[in-house]
Tab-separated table of C-alpha atoms in Angstrom:
chain	number	residue	atom	x	y	z
A	2	MET	CA	31.431	10.332	41.341
A	3	ARG	CA	29.018	13.259	41.587
A	4	GLN	CA	25.728	12.429	43.308
A	5	ASP	CA	22.440	13.641	41.808
A	6	PRO	CA	21.116	16.548	43.839
A	7	SER	CA	18.215	15.613	46.083
A	8	PRO	CA	14.871	17.402	45.836
A	9	ALA	CA	15.410	18.757	49.342
A	10	SER	CA	18.300	20.871	48.105
A	11	GLY	CA	16.301	22.500	45.305
A	12	SER	CA	17.291	26.010	46.291
A	13	SER	CA	20.966	25.237	45.474
A	14	ILE	CA	20.266	23.529	42.142
A	15	THR	CA	21.107	25.635	39.110
A	16	LEU	CA	19.935	25.753	35.516
A	17	GLU	CA	23.256	24.151	34.597
A	18	ASP	CA	22.414	21.150	36.797
A	19	VAL	CA	19.054	20.738	35.058
A	20	ALA	CA	20.648	21.171	31.620
A	21	ARG	CA	23.263	18.515	32.447
A	22	ALA	CA	20.572	16.079	33.641
A	23	ALA	CA	18.454	16.709	30.542
A	24	GLY	CA	21.355	16.664	28.089
A	25	VAL	CA	20.421	20.061	26.650
A	26	SER	CA	21.767	23.598	26.810
A	27	ARG	CA	21.153	26.032	29.646
A	28	ALA	CA	19.330	28.293	27.170
A	29	THR	CA	16.903	25.480	26.289
A	30	VAL	CA	16.119	24.885	29.965
A	31	SER	CA	15.521	28.618	30.393
A	32	ARG	CA	13.119	28.699	27.446
A	33	VAL	CA	11.114	25.776	28.832
A	34	ILE	CA	10.902	27.289	32.323
A	35	ASN	CA	9.808	30.644	30.904
A	36	GLY	CA	7.099	29.042	28.788
A	37	ILE	CA	8.569	30.048	25.431
A	38	ARG	CA	6.831	27.927	22.824
A	39	ASN	CA	9.577	27.380	20.197
A	40	VAL	CA	10.870	24.244	21.936
A	41	ASP	CA	10.150	20.752	20.644
A	42	PRO	CA	7.487	19.080	22.878
A	43	ALA	CA	9.695	16.010	23.404
A	44	ILE	CA	12.555	18.232	24.606
A	45	GLN	CA	10.148	20.133	26.858
A	46	GLU	CA	9.108	16.851	28.465
A	47	THR	CA	12.760	15.819	28.927
A	48	VAL	CA	13.521	19.128	30.639
A	49	ARG	CA	10.460	18.833	32.907
A	50	ARG	CA	11.545	15.346	33.951
A	51	ALA	CA	15.013	16.698	34.700
A	52	ILE	CA	13.500	19.484	36.788
A	53	ALA	CA	11.501	16.911	38.773
A	54	THR	CA	14.531	14.632	39.190
A	55	THR	CA	16.905	17.362	40.352
A	56	GLY	CA	14.344	19.172	42.467
A	57	TYR	CA	15.131	22.489	40.801
A	58	VAL	CA	13.037	25.394	42.093
A	59	PRO	CA	12.886	28.407	39.743
A	60	ASN	CA	13.611	31.775	41.308
A	61	HIS	CA	10.377	33.463	40.305
A	62	ALA	CA	11.316	36.758	41.931
A	63	ALA	CA	14.507	37.020	39.895
A	64	ARG	CA	12.739	35.938	36.738
A	65	SER	CA	10.035	38.571	37.266
A	66	LEU	CA	12.678	41.298	37.467
A	67	VAL	CA	14.006	40.256	34.059
A	68	THR	CA	10.744	39.470	32.253
A	69	ARG	CA	8.451	41.875	34.127
A	70	ARG	CA	6.040	38.960	34.432
A	71	THR	CA	4.593	37.282	37.502
A	72	GLY	CA	4.114	33.835	35.993
A	73	ALA	CA	0.501	34.009	37.229
A	74	ILE	CA	-2.706	33.849	35.192
A	75	ALA	CA	-6.093	35.034	36.474
A	76	LEU	CA	-9.167	32.927	35.753
A	77	VAL	CA	-12.030	35.396	36.130
A	78	VAL	CA	-15.660	34.310	36.294
A	79	SER	CA	-17.665	37.451	35.708
A	80	GLY	CA	-21.323	38.360	35.470
A	81	ALA	CA	-24.488	38.362	37.495
A	82	GLY	CA	-26.121	35.526	39.376
A	83	GLY	CA	-29.107	33.881	37.712
A	84	GLU	CA	-32.543	35.388	38.228
A	85	GLY	CA	-34.464	33.727	40.989
A	86	GLU	CA	-31.386	31.886	42.255
A	87	ASP	CA	-30.955	32.102	46.030
A	88	ALA	CA	-27.404	30.727	46.233
A	89	PRO	CA	-24.412	33.120	46.203
A	90	PHE	CA	-22.746	33.544	42.824
A	91	PRO	CA	-19.687	31.350	43.590
A	92	SER	CA	-21.992	28.542	44.738
A	93	GLN	CA	-23.957	28.781	41.492
A	94	VAL	CA	-20.734	28.533	39.520
A	95	PHE	CA	-19.359	25.539	41.421
A	96	THR	CA	-22.604	23.567	41.074
A	97	ASP	CA	-22.630	24.018	37.284
A	98	PRO	CA	-20.756	21.112	35.619
A	99	PHE	CA	-19.833	23.421	32.743
A	100	PHE	CA	-17.493	25.449	34.949
A	101	GLY	CA	-15.709	22.351	36.211
A	102	ARG	CA	-14.966	21.384	32.624
A	103	VAL	CA	-13.592	24.880	31.893
A	104	VAL	CA	-11.266	24.709	34.891
A	105	GLY	CA	-10.174	21.186	33.971
A	106	GLY	CA	-9.206	22.237	30.442
A	107	ILE	CA	-7.298	25.300	31.635
A	108	VAL	CA	-5.422	23.483	34.403
A	109	SER	CA	-4.515	20.563	32.117
A	110	PHE	CA	-2.782	23.031	29.787
A	111	LEU	CA	-1.179	25.380	32.316
A	112	ARG	CA	0.011	22.965	35.015
A	113	PRO	CA	2.659	21.200	32.876
A	114	ARG	CA	4.034	24.669	32.180
A	115	GLY	CA	4.383	25.429	35.886
A	116	ILE	CA	1.476	27.896	35.868
A	117	HIS	CA	-1.456	27.693	38.278
A	118	PRO	CA	-4.441	29.997	37.677
A	119	ILE	CA	-5.702	32.424	40.298
A	120	LEU	CA	-9.490	32.069	40.555
A	121	MET	CA	-11.403	35.342	40.848
A	122	PHE	CA	-15.160	36.005	40.943
A	123	ALA	CA	-16.551	39.312	39.697
A	124	GLU	CA	-20.328	39.369	39.986
A	125	THR	CA	-20.840	43.036	40.910
A	126	ALA	CA	-19.539	46.330	39.533
A	127	GLU	CA	-17.563	46.919	42.740
A	128	ILE	CA	-15.804	43.537	42.583
A	129	GLN	CA	-15.199	43.912	38.843
A	130	ALA	CA	-13.406	47.191	39.588
A	131	GLN	CA	-11.277	45.389	42.200
A	132	VAL	CA	-10.365	42.669	39.689
A	133	LEU	CA	-9.431	45.279	37.103
A	134	THR	CA	-7.227	47.110	39.627
A	135	TYR	CA	-5.567	43.823	40.618
A	136	LEU	CA	-4.702	43.096	36.990
A	137	ARG	CA	-3.601	46.660	36.220
A	138	HIS	CA	-1.152	46.497	39.131
A	139	GLY	CA	0.568	43.592	37.446
A	140	ASN	CA	-0.424	40.875	39.924
A	141	ALA	CA	-1.122	38.544	36.997
A	142	ASP	CA	0.178	38.524	33.438
A	143	GLY	CA	-3.248	38.210	31.842
A	144	ALA	CA	-6.818	37.006	32.295
A	145	LEU	CA	-8.899	34.087	31.102
A	146	LEU	CA	-12.441	35.391	31.261
A	147	VAL	CA	-15.640	33.375	31.549
A	148	SER	CA	-18.575	35.768	31.410
A	149	THR	CA	-22.024	34.590	32.489
A	150	HIS	CA	-24.033	37.691	31.604
A	151	ALA	CA	-24.567	39.391	28.263
A	152	ALA	CA	-24.332	42.913	29.700
A	153	ASP	CA	-21.053	42.191	31.506
A	154	PRO	CA	-18.778	45.255	31.052
A	155	LEU	CA	-15.573	43.466	32.088
A	156	PRO	CA	-14.509	42.256	28.601
A	157	ARG	CA	-14.584	45.829	27.295
A	158	LEU	CA	-12.844	47.166	30.423
A	159	LEU	CA	-9.993	44.681	29.954
A	160	VAL	CA	-9.624	45.713	26.314
A	161	GLU	CA	-9.646	49.423	27.187
A	162	ALA	CA	-7.002	48.823	29.864
A	163	GLY	CA	-4.767	47.103	27.294
A	164	LEU	CA	-4.524	43.933	29.394
A	165	PRO	CA	-3.894	40.532	27.774
A	166	ALA	CA	-7.173	38.622	27.950
A	167	VAL	CA	-9.023	35.808	26.207
A	168	LEU	CA	-12.755	35.261	26.484
A	169	PHE	CA	-14.672	31.997	26.565
A	170	ALA	CA	-17.461	32.470	23.945
A	171	ARG	CA	-18.028	35.249	21.469
A	172	PRO	CA	-18.529	38.640	23.167
A	173	ALA	CA	-22.032	40.069	23.250
A	174	GLU	CA	-20.757	43.307	21.685
A	175	PRO	CA	-18.157	43.812	18.951
A	176	ILE	CA	-14.905	44.444	20.825
A	177	PRO	CA	-11.297	43.541	19.884
A	178	ILE	CA	-10.752	40.614	22.246
A	179	SER	CA	-9.569	37.096	21.428
A	180	TYR	CA	-12.017	34.303	22.122
A	181	VAL	CA	-12.870	30.649	21.648
A	182	ASP	CA	-16.340	29.352	20.881
A	183	VAL	CA	-18.273	26.412	19.481
A	184	ASP	CA	-20.407	26.531	16.326
A	185	HIS	CA	-23.727	26.831	18.143
A	186	ARG	CA	-25.824	26.896	14.976
A	187	ALA	CA	-24.231	23.698	13.690
A	188	GLY	CA	-24.896	22.001	17.025
A	189	ALA	CA	-28.546	23.029	16.971
A	190	GLU	CA	-28.816	21.724	13.404
A	191	LEU	CA	-27.535	18.338	14.610
A	192	ALA	CA	-30.210	18.327	17.320
A	193	ALA	CA	-32.920	19.092	14.773
A	194	GLY	CA	-31.687	16.353	12.475
A	195	ARG	CA	-31.763	13.806	15.289
A	196	LEU	CA	-35.357	14.646	16.282
A	197	VAL	CA	-36.531	14.521	12.663
A	198	ALA	CA	-34.734	11.197	12.155
A	199	ARG	CA	-36.644	9.847	15.158
A	200	GLY	CA	-39.897	10.765	13.392
A	201	ARG	CA	-40.833	13.701	15.640
A	202	ARG	CA	-43.249	16.147	14.070
A	203	ARG	CA	-44.523	18.333	16.942
A	204	VAL	CA	-41.251	19.719	18.229
A	205	ALA	CA	-40.567	22.559	20.681
A	206	THR	CA	-37.411	24.073	22.153
A	207	ILE	CA	-36.214	25.461	25.462
A	208	SER	CA	-33.774	28.282	24.781
A	209	GLY	CA	-31.197	29.839	27.052
A	210	PRO	CA	-31.438	33.546	28.006
A	211	LEU	CA	-32.148	35.333	24.750
A	212	ASP	CA	-29.793	38.225	25.490
A	213	VAL	CA	-26.872	35.767	25.297
A	214	PRO	CA	-25.327	35.284	21.822
A	215	ALA	CA	-24.966	31.509	22.285
A	216	SER	CA	-28.675	31.189	23.098
A	217	GLN	CA	-29.646	33.250	20.079
A	218	SER	CA	-27.449	31.161	17.780
A	219	ARG	CA	-28.766	27.849	19.107
A	220	LEU	CA	-32.375	28.970	18.766
A	221	THR	CA	-31.913	30.384	15.269
A	222	GLY	CA	-29.933	27.354	14.120
A	223	PHE	CA	-32.560	24.953	15.446
A	224	ARG	CA	-35.506	26.818	13.931
A	225	ASP	CA	-33.777	27.208	10.565
A	226	ALA	CA	-32.879	23.515	10.466
A	227	MET	CA	-36.402	22.461	11.408
A	228	ALA	CA	-37.792	24.767	8.710
A	229	ALA	CA	-35.484	23.108	6.189
A	230	HIS	CA	-37.036	19.784	7.256
A	231	GLY	CA	-40.539	21.165	6.621
A	232	HIS	CA	-41.435	22.356	10.130
A	233	PRO	CA	-41.812	26.148	9.940
A	234	TYR	CA	-43.189	26.774	13.454
A	235	ILE	CA	-41.222	25.759	16.535
A	236	PRO	CA	-42.639	26.908	19.903
A	237	CYS	CA	-40.034	28.207	22.350
A	238	ALA	CA	-39.929	28.716	26.099
A	239	GLU	CA	-36.989	30.728	27.444
A	240	GLY	CA	-34.922	29.277	30.264
A	241	GLY	CA	-31.880	30.392	32.236
A	242	PHE	CA	-29.407	27.513	31.669
A	243	THR	CA	-30.394	26.034	35.073
A	244	HIS	CA	-32.195	22.820	36.070
A	245	ARG	CA	-35.024	24.783	37.676
A	246	SER	CA	-35.571	27.017	34.641
A	247	GLY	CA	-35.658	23.975	32.334
A	248	GLU	CA	-38.336	22.334	34.433
A	249	ALA	CA	-40.424	25.541	34.464
A	250	ALA	CA	-40.010	26.004	30.687
A	251	MET	CA	-41.115	22.426	30.052
A	252	GLU	CA	-44.198	22.999	32.196
A	253	ARG	CA	-45.110	26.019	30.050
A	254	LEU	CA	-44.604	24.119	26.822
A	255	LEU	CA	-46.751	21.205	27.999
A	256	ALA	CA	-49.525	23.583	29.042
A	257	GLU	CA	-49.526	25.320	25.659
A	258	HIS	CA	-48.644	22.337	23.437
A	259	PRO	CA	-49.767	19.152	25.199
A	260	ASP	CA	-49.297	17.042	22.063
A	261	LEU	CA	-45.586	17.830	21.549
A	262	ASP	CA	-43.394	14.816	20.852
A	263	GLY	CA	-39.880	16.270	20.736
A	264	VAL	CA	-37.859	18.885	22.653
A	265	PHE	CA	-34.468	20.462	22.136
A	266	ALA	CA	-33.116	22.066	25.328
A	267	ALA	CA	-30.235	24.488	24.813
A	268	ASN	CA	-28.149	22.951	27.597
A	269	ASP	CA	-28.054	19.718	29.560
A	270	LEU	CA	-29.124	21.192	32.893
A	271	MET	CA	-32.328	22.534	31.334
A	272	ALA	CA	-32.837	19.200	29.569
A	273	GLN	CA	-32.499	17.470	32.933
A	274	GLY	CA	-35.197	19.762	34.349
A	275	ALA	CA	-37.375	19.078	31.291
A	276	LEU	CA	-37.083	15.318	31.856
A	277	LEU	CA	-38.296	15.772	35.426
A	278	ALA	CA	-41.335	17.771	34.281
A	279	LEU	CA	-42.155	15.204	31.596
A	280	ARG	CA	-41.935	12.390	34.135
A	281	GLN	CA	-44.229	14.265	36.513
A	282	HIS	CA	-46.786	14.554	33.683
A	283	GLY	CA	-46.576	10.842	32.902
A	284	ARG	CA	-44.785	11.328	29.572
A	285	ARG	CA	-42.380	8.547	28.632
A	286	VAL	CA	-38.993	9.468	27.190
A	287	PRO	CA	-38.289	8.815	24.353
A	288	ASP	CA	-41.521	6.900	23.559
A	289	ASP	CA	-43.866	9.882	23.998
A	290	VAL	CA	-41.381	12.758	23.898
A	291	ALA	CA	-37.791	12.649	22.615
A	292	VAL	CA	-35.364	15.053	24.307
A	293	VAL	CA	-32.014	16.390	23.068
A	294	GLY	CA	-29.707	18.590	25.140
A	295	PHE	CA	-26.530	20.563	24.456
A	296	ASP	CA	-23.069	20.395	26.140
A	297	ASP	CA	-22.508	16.698	26.940
A	298	SER	CA	-21.826	17.593	30.564
A	299	SER	CA	-21.952	15.222	33.525
A	300	ALA	CA	-25.655	16.032	33.773
A	301	ALA	CA	-26.218	14.185	30.480
A	302	THR	CA	-25.202	10.806	31.893
A	303	ALA	CA	-26.835	11.488	35.277
A	304	CYS	CA	-30.235	11.859	33.596
A	305	SER	CA	-32.833	9.115	33.478
A	306	PRO	CA	-32.839	8.115	30.695
A	307	PRO	CA	-29.286	9.154	29.714
A	308	LEU	CA	-29.433	12.221	27.513
A	309	THR	CA	-28.841	12.444	23.793
A	310	THR	CA	-26.966	15.707	23.460
A	311	ILE	CA	-24.586	17.859	21.434
A	312	ARG	CA	-20.995	17.638	22.602
A	313	HIS	CA	-19.539	21.040	23.393
A	314	PRO	CA	-15.730	20.413	23.527
A	315	VAL	CA	-15.304	22.618	26.598
A	316	GLU	CA	-12.029	21.098	27.807
A	317	ASP	CA	-10.359	21.499	24.406
A	318	MET	CA	-11.709	25.025	24.079
A	319	SER	CA	-10.437	25.986	27.539
A	320	ALA	CA	-6.961	24.617	26.816
A	321	GLU	CA	-6.891	26.574	23.556
A	322	MET	CA	-8.018	29.663	25.424
A	323	ALA	CA	-5.031	29.318	27.780
A	324	ARG	CA	-2.655	28.746	24.842
A	325	MET	CA	-3.927	31.890	23.126
A	326	LEU	CA	-3.423	33.940	26.279
A	327	LEU	CA	0.176	32.781	26.713
A	328	THR	CA	0.810	33.744	23.083
A	329	HIS	CA	-0.569	37.241	23.709
A	330	ILE	CA	1.607	37.565	26.816
A	331	GLU	CA	4.735	36.427	24.971
A	332	GLN	CA	3.986	38.560	21.911
A	333	PRO	CA	2.554	41.926	23.018
A	334	GLY	CA	0.727	43.692	20.213
A	335	ARG	CA	-0.231	40.458	18.485
A	336	PRO	CA	-3.598	40.867	16.673
A	337	VAL	CA	-6.636	39.415	18.405
A	338	THR	CA	-7.877	36.094	17.079
A	339	SER	CA	-10.650	33.534	17.482
A	340	ARG	CA	-11.090	29.799	17.150
A	341	ILE	CA	-14.438	28.098	16.548
A	342	PHE	CA	-14.800	24.413	17.467
A	343	GLU	CA	-17.138	21.911	15.825
A	344	PRO	CA	-19.904	20.209	17.866
A	345	VAL	CA	-20.685	16.470	17.745
A	346	LEU	CA	-23.968	14.587	18.204
A	347	VAL	CA	-23.788	12.097	21.115
A	348	VAL	CA	-26.632	9.575	20.920
A	349	ARG	CA	-27.982	8.048	24.133
A	350	ASP	CA	-31.443	6.875	25.224
A	351	SER	CA	-33.510	10.086	25.388
A	352	ALA	CA	-33.799	10.555	21.593
């Protein structure tokens, strides 16, 4: 009786061995290993279990010769560091809970497909040029791009180079690149509705950087919704999507509008900073001032009190971003596309 191959002998295991263990054809195993999407998910799972059981190790070098693909995906975080921030750019990224959620969504989609992203930072023009050269030389099959600065040239450079790429969030300029985003205006409208429902009449907002499309959409959506509720003037202090900038913006708003009773902060980190400033001024939340954030990041539950916020489905968006990129890699010349996700109000104690 033939013994099942042990994982230690993976180099001698063939596609036929995996196919026999899975009860499918060799061609089906090949399609699953190469990430081709026209395979039933249940069959994909059966094949992956057979791969794990047999200890099969794909010959990536041989596969690359046939497909002209590396099987690698670059996750590029591009843009400038925040103004006034002393920490190096990678440190700023790793301390932002938003980025952890992006990585989690991407890895959860790619890892079952045997793909592990290569993390690259590109915060200066020189490093951006290095990243572009790396991708042009075929070291990765495509790029998942998270841009942190509105003037970032890398999205356009990727498009001009004809490289498969998908962007997290709508680009700041009209360029033919696929992207995922959330309906920022709708989220801001939910925040406005919550503050009005709580009886708040002297409401202000802390926006993100106003050269960023997401910040503009959240501010416009919030002001329009408040106007529809009969509140035509909403003071605004601009922040930088950081805890420190939220605290400073809240200080400005309190100095100029000491009687305010509601605040919408355009992300949870700024809302967390706003809560600190309010506490330092002896304002009770939500009794004196109700606060709503945006993102539903880990910062929202770390706040005191826990933060009412708008859920930004970052993990789902990131997984979709990875799916879109694999489609572009498998189908060169496919038209660019976009997908917009819907936000959800998450009610906690701050409003």
